[in-house]
mmCIF file of C-alpha atoms in Angstrom:
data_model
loop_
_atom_site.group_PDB
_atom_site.id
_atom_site.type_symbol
_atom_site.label_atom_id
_atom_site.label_comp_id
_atom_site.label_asym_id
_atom_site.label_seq_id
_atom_site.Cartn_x
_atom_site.Cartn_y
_atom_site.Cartn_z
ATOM 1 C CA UNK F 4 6.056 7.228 -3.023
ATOM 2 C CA UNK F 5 4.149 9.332 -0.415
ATOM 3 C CA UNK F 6 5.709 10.936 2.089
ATOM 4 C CA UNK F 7 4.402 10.769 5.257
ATOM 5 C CA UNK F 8 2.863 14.214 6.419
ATOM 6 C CA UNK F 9 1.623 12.648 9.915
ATOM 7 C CA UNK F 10 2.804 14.133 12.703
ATOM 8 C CA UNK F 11 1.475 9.685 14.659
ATOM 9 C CA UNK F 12 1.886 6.721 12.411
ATOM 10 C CA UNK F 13 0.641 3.266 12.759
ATOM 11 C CA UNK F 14 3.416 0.963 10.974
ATOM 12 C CA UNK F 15 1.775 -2.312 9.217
ATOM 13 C CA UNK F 16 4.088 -5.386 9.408
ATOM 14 C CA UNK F 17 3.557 -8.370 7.745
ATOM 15 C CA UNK F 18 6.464 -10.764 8.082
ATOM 16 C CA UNK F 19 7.415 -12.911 5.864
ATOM 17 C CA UNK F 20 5.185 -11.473 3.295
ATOM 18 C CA UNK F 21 6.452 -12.933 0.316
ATOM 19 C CA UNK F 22 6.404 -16.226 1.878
ATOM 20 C CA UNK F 23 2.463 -15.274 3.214
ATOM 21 C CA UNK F 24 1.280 -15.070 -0.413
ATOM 22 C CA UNK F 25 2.353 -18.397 -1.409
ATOM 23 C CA UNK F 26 0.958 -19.991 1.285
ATOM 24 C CA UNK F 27 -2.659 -17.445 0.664
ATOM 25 C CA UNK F 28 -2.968 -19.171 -2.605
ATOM 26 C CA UNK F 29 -1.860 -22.517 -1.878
ATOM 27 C CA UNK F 30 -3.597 -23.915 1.035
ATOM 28 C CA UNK F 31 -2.373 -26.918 0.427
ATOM 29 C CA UNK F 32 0.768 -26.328 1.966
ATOM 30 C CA UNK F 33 -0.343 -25.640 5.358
ATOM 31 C CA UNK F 34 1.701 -27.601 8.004
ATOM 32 C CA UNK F 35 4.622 -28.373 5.927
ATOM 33 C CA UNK F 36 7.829 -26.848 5.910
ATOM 34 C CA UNK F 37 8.733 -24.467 3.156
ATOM 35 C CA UNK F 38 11.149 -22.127 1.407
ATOM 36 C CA UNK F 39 11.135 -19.069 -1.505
ATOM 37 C CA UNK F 40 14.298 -19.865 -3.617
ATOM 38 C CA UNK F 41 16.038 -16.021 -4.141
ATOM 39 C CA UNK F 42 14.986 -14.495 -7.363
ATOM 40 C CA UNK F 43 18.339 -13.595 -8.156
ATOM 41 C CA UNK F 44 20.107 -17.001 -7.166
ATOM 42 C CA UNK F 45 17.683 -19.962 -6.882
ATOM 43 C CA UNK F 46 20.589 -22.182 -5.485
ATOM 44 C CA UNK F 47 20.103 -20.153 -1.949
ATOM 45 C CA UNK F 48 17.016 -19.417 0.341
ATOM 46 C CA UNK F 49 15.378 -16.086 0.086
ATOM 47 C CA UNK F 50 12.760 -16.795 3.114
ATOM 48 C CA UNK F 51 12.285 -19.103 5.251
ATOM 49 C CA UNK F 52 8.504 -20.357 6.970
ATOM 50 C CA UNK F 53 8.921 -21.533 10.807
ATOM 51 C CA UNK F 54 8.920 -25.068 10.339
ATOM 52 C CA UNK F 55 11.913 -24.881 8.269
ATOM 53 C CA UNK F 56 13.393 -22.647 10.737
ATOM 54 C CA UNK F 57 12.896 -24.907 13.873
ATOM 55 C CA UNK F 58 14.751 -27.852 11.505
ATOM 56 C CA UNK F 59 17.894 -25.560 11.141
ATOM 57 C CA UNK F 60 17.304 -23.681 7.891
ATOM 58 C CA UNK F 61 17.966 -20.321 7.416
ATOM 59 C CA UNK F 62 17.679 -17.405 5.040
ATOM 60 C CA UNK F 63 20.809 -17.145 2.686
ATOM 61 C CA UNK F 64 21.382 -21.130 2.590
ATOM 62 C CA UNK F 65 21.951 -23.073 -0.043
ATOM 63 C CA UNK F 66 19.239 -25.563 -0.831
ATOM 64 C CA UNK F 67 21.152 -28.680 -0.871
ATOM 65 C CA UNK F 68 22.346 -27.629 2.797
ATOM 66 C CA UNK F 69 18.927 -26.699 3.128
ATOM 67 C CA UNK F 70 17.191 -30.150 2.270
ATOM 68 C CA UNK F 71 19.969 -32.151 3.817
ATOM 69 C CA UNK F 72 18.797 -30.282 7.413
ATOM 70 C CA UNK F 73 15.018 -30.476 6.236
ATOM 71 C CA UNK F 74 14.090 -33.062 3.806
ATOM 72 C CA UNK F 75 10.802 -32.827 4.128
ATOM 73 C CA UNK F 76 11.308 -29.070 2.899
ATOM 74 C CA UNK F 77 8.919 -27.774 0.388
ATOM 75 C CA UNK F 78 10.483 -25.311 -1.964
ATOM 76 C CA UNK F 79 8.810 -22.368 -3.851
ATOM 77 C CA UNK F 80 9.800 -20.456 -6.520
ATOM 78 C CA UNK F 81 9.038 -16.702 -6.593
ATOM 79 C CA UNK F 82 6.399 -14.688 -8.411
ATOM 80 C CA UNK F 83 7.496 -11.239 -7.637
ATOM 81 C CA UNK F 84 4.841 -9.569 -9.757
ATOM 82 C CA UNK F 85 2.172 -11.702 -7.595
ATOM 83 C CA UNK F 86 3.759 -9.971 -4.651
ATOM 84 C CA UNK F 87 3.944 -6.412 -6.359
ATOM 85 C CA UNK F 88 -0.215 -6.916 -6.492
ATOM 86 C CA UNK F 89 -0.857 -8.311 -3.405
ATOM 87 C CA UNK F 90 0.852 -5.545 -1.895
ATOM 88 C CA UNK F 91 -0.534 -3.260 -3.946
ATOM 89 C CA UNK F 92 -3.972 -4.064 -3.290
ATOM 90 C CA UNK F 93 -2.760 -4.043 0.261
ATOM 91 C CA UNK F 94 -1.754 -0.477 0.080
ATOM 92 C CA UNK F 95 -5.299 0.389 -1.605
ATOM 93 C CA UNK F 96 -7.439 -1.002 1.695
ATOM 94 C CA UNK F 97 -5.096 1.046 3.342
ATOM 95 C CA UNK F 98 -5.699 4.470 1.752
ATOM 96 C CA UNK F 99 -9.487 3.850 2.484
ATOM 97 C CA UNK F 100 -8.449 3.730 6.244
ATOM 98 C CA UNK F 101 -6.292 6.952 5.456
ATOM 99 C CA UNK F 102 -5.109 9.047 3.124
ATOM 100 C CA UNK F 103 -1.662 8.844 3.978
ATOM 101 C CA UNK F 104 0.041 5.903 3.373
ATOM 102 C CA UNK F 105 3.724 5.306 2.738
ATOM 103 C CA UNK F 106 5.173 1.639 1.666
ATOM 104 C CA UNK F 107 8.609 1.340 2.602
ATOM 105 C CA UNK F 108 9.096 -2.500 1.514
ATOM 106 C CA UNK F 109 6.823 -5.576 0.572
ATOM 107 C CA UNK F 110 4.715 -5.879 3.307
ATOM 108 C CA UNK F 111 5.683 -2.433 5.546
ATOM 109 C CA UNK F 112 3.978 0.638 5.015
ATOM 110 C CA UNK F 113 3.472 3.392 7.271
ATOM 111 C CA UNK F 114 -0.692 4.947 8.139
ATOM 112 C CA UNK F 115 -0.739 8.890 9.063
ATOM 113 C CA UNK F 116 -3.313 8.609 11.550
ATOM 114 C CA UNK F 117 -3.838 12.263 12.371
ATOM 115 C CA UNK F 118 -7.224 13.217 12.503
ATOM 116 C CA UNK F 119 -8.255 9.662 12.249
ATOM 117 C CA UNK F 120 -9.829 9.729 15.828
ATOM 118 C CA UNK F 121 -11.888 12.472 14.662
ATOM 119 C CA UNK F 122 -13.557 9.509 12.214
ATOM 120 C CA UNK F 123 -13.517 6.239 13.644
ATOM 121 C CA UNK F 124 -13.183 7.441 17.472
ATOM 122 C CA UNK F 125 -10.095 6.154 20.380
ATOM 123 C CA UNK F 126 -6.571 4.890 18.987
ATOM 124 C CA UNK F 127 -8.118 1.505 19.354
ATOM 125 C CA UNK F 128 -11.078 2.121 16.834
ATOM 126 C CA UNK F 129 -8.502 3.669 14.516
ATOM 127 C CA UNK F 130 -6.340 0.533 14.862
ATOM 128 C CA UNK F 131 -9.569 -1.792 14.199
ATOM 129 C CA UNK F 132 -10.196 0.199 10.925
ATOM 130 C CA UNK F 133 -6.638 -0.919 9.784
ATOM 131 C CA UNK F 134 -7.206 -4.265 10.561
ATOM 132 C CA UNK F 135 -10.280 -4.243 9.156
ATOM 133 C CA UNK F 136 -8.132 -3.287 6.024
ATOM 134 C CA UNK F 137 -5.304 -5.440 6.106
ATOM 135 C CA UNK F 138 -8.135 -8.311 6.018
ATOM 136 C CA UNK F 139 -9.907 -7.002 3.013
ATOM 137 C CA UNK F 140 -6.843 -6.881 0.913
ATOM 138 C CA UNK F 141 -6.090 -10.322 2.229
ATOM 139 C CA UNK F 142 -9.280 -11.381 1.054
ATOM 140 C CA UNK F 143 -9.824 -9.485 -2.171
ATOM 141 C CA UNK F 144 -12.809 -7.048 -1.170
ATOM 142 C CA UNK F 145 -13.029 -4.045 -2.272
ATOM 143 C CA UNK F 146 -13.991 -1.676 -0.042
ATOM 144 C CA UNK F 147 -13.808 0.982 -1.982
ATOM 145 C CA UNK F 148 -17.215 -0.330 -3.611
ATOM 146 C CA UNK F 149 -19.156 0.443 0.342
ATOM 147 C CA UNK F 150 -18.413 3.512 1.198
ATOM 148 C CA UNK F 151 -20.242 4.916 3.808
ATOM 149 C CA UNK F 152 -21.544 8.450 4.640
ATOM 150 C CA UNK F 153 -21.323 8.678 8.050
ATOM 151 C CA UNK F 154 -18.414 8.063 10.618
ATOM 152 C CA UNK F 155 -20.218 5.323 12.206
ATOM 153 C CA UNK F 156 -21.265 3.230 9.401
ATOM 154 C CA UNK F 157 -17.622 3.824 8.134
ATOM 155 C CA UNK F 158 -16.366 2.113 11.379
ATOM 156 C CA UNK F 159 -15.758 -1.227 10.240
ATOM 157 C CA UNK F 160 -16.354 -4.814 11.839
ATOM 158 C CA UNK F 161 -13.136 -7.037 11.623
ATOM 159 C CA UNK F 162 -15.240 -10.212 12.122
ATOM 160 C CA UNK F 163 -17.293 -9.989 9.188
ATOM 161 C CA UNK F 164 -14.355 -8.598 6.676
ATOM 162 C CA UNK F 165 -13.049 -11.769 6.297
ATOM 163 C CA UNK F 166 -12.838 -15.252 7.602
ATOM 164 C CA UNK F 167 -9.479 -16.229 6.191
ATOM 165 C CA UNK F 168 -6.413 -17.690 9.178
ATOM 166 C CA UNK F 169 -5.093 -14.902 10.471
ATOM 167 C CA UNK F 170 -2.193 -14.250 8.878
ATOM 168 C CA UNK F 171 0.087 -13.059 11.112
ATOM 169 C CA UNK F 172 0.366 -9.152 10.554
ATOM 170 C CA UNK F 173 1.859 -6.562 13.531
ATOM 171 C CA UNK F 174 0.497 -3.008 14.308
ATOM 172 C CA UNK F 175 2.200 -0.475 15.959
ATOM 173 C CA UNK F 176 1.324 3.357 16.884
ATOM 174 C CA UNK F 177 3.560 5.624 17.806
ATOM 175 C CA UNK F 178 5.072 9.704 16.830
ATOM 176 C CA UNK F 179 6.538 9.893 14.160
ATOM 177 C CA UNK F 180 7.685 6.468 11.807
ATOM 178 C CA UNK F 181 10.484 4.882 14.194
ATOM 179 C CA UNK F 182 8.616 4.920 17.127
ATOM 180 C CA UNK F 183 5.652 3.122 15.370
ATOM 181 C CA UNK F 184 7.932 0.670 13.282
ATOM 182 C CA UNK F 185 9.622 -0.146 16.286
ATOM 183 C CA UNK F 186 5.955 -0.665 18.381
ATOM 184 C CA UNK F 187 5.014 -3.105 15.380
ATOM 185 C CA UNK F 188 8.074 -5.116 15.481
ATOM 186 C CA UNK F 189 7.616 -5.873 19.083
ATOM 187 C CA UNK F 190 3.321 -6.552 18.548
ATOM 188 C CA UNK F 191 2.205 -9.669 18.598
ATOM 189 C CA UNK F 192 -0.408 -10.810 16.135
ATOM 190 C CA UNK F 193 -3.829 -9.692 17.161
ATOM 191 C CA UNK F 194 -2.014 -7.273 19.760
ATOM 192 C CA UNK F 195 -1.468 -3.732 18.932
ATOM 193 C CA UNK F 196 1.159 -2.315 20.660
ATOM 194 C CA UNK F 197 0.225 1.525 21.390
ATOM 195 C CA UNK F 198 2.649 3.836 22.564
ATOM 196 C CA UNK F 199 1.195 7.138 23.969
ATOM 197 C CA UNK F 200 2.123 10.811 23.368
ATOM 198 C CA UNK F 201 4.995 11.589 26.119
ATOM 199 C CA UNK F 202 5.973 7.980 26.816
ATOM 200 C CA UNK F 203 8.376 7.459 23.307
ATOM 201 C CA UNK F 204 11.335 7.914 25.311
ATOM 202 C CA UNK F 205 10.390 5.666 28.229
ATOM 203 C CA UNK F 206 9.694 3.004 25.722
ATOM 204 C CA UNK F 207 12.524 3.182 23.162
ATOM 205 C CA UNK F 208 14.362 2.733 26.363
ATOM 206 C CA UNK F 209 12.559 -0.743 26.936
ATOM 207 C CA UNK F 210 13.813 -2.126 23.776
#
C-alpha cells in the first residue's frame, strides 16, 4: 500500500461500491430493489441499494426479515474478486491523475494532489482530472494508452470519457487525509466539496 506523501489530498468515495458493480454489469436491474448477501454469512445482508432501504431493510438483516419487509427485493450474491478488479482498475485511472494514490477500502482511496495545479491548473481542474478518471475506470478505458505531452492536452474532458449514469461517486479536498475524507463524505454527487488552506478548523467545526 502507498503511503500518502501529500502534504492536500482529494479522498474518492464511492458508496456502496460493491453494490455499484453489480448493478454496472447488470443493467437490468435498474429500478428494482436489491441486496449483496455477506460473503461470510449469506443468511444476512451485506449492502443494501436505496430502494430496499426506503422499504425498511437494512445492512446486517437477515434475508427472510429482509424479504418479508421487501418482497419485491432482488438479491445478489457476491463476486469479491469482480470487486478486487474493478477497484483495481479504479486505482490505475487514478495513478494517471497522480502518482500518489493510497486505497484504504473498496471504493476509498486517497489522491496526493501536490503539485497537481502545476499540471492541470486551479483545484477545480485538478478535481475534473479525477473525475475524468473515476469515469474511465467505470467505463473500461485505458488511459494509459493517450498520453499526452503537454499539460493542456493532458487536461481531460469529463463529457467525452464516458457516457455511462453517473454513478454516484463523492470528492473531497482538503490537508492532510481526514480533512479530505471528511469533505467527500459530506459532497454530493457531481459536487466537490473544497476546503481551502486555513479554513480546516472552521469547517471540521461545521460537521
Amino acid at each position: 500500500m502507498t503511503i500518502l506523501t501529500s502534504e492536500h489530498a482529494v479522498c474518492v468515495w464511492v458508496p456502496l461500491f460493491p453494490l455499484r458493480c453489480e448493478e454496472a454489469r447488470r443493467p437490468e436491474l435498474g429500478g428494482r430493489p436489491l441486496g449483496l448477501l455477506a460473503p461470510d454469512d449469506p443468511k444476512r445482508l451485506w449492502q443494501v441499494g436505496p430502494r430496499a432501504r426506503r422499504a425498511g431493510v437494512r445492512p446486517g438483516m437477515t434475508v427472510s426479515r429482509a424479504i418479508g419487509l421487501c418482497p419485491a427485493l432482488v438479491l445478489l450474491e457476491p463476486d469479491p474478486v469482480y470487486y478486487d478488479e474493478r477497484f483495481a482498475g479504479l486505482l490505475l485511472a487514478l495513478h494517471d491523475v497522480s502518482p500518489v494514490v493510497e486505497p484504504v477500502e473498496l471504493g476509498r482511496a486517497f489522491v496526493g494532489v501536490d503539485g497537481l495545479e502545476g499540471l492541470y491548473g486551479e483545484p477545480g481542474r485538478v478535481m475534473e482530472a479525477i473525475q475524468c478518471g473515476v469515469r474511465n475506470a467505470e467505463c473500461g478505458i485505458d488511459t494509459r494508452a493517450s498520453t499526452a505531452s503537454s499539460a493542456s492536452d493532458r487536461t481531460p474532458s469529463i463529457h467525452s470519457a464516458c457516457r455511462m449514469p453517473h454513478s454516484g461517486f463523492r470528492l473531497g479536498w482538503g490537508r492532510g487525509k481526514f480533512v479530505s475524507w471528511v469533505a467527500a463524505s459530506r459532497a454530493r454527487p457531481g459536487s466537490p466539496v473544497v476546503v481551502k488552506a486555513g479554513r480546516e478548523g472552521r469547517f471540521l467545526a461545521s460537521q
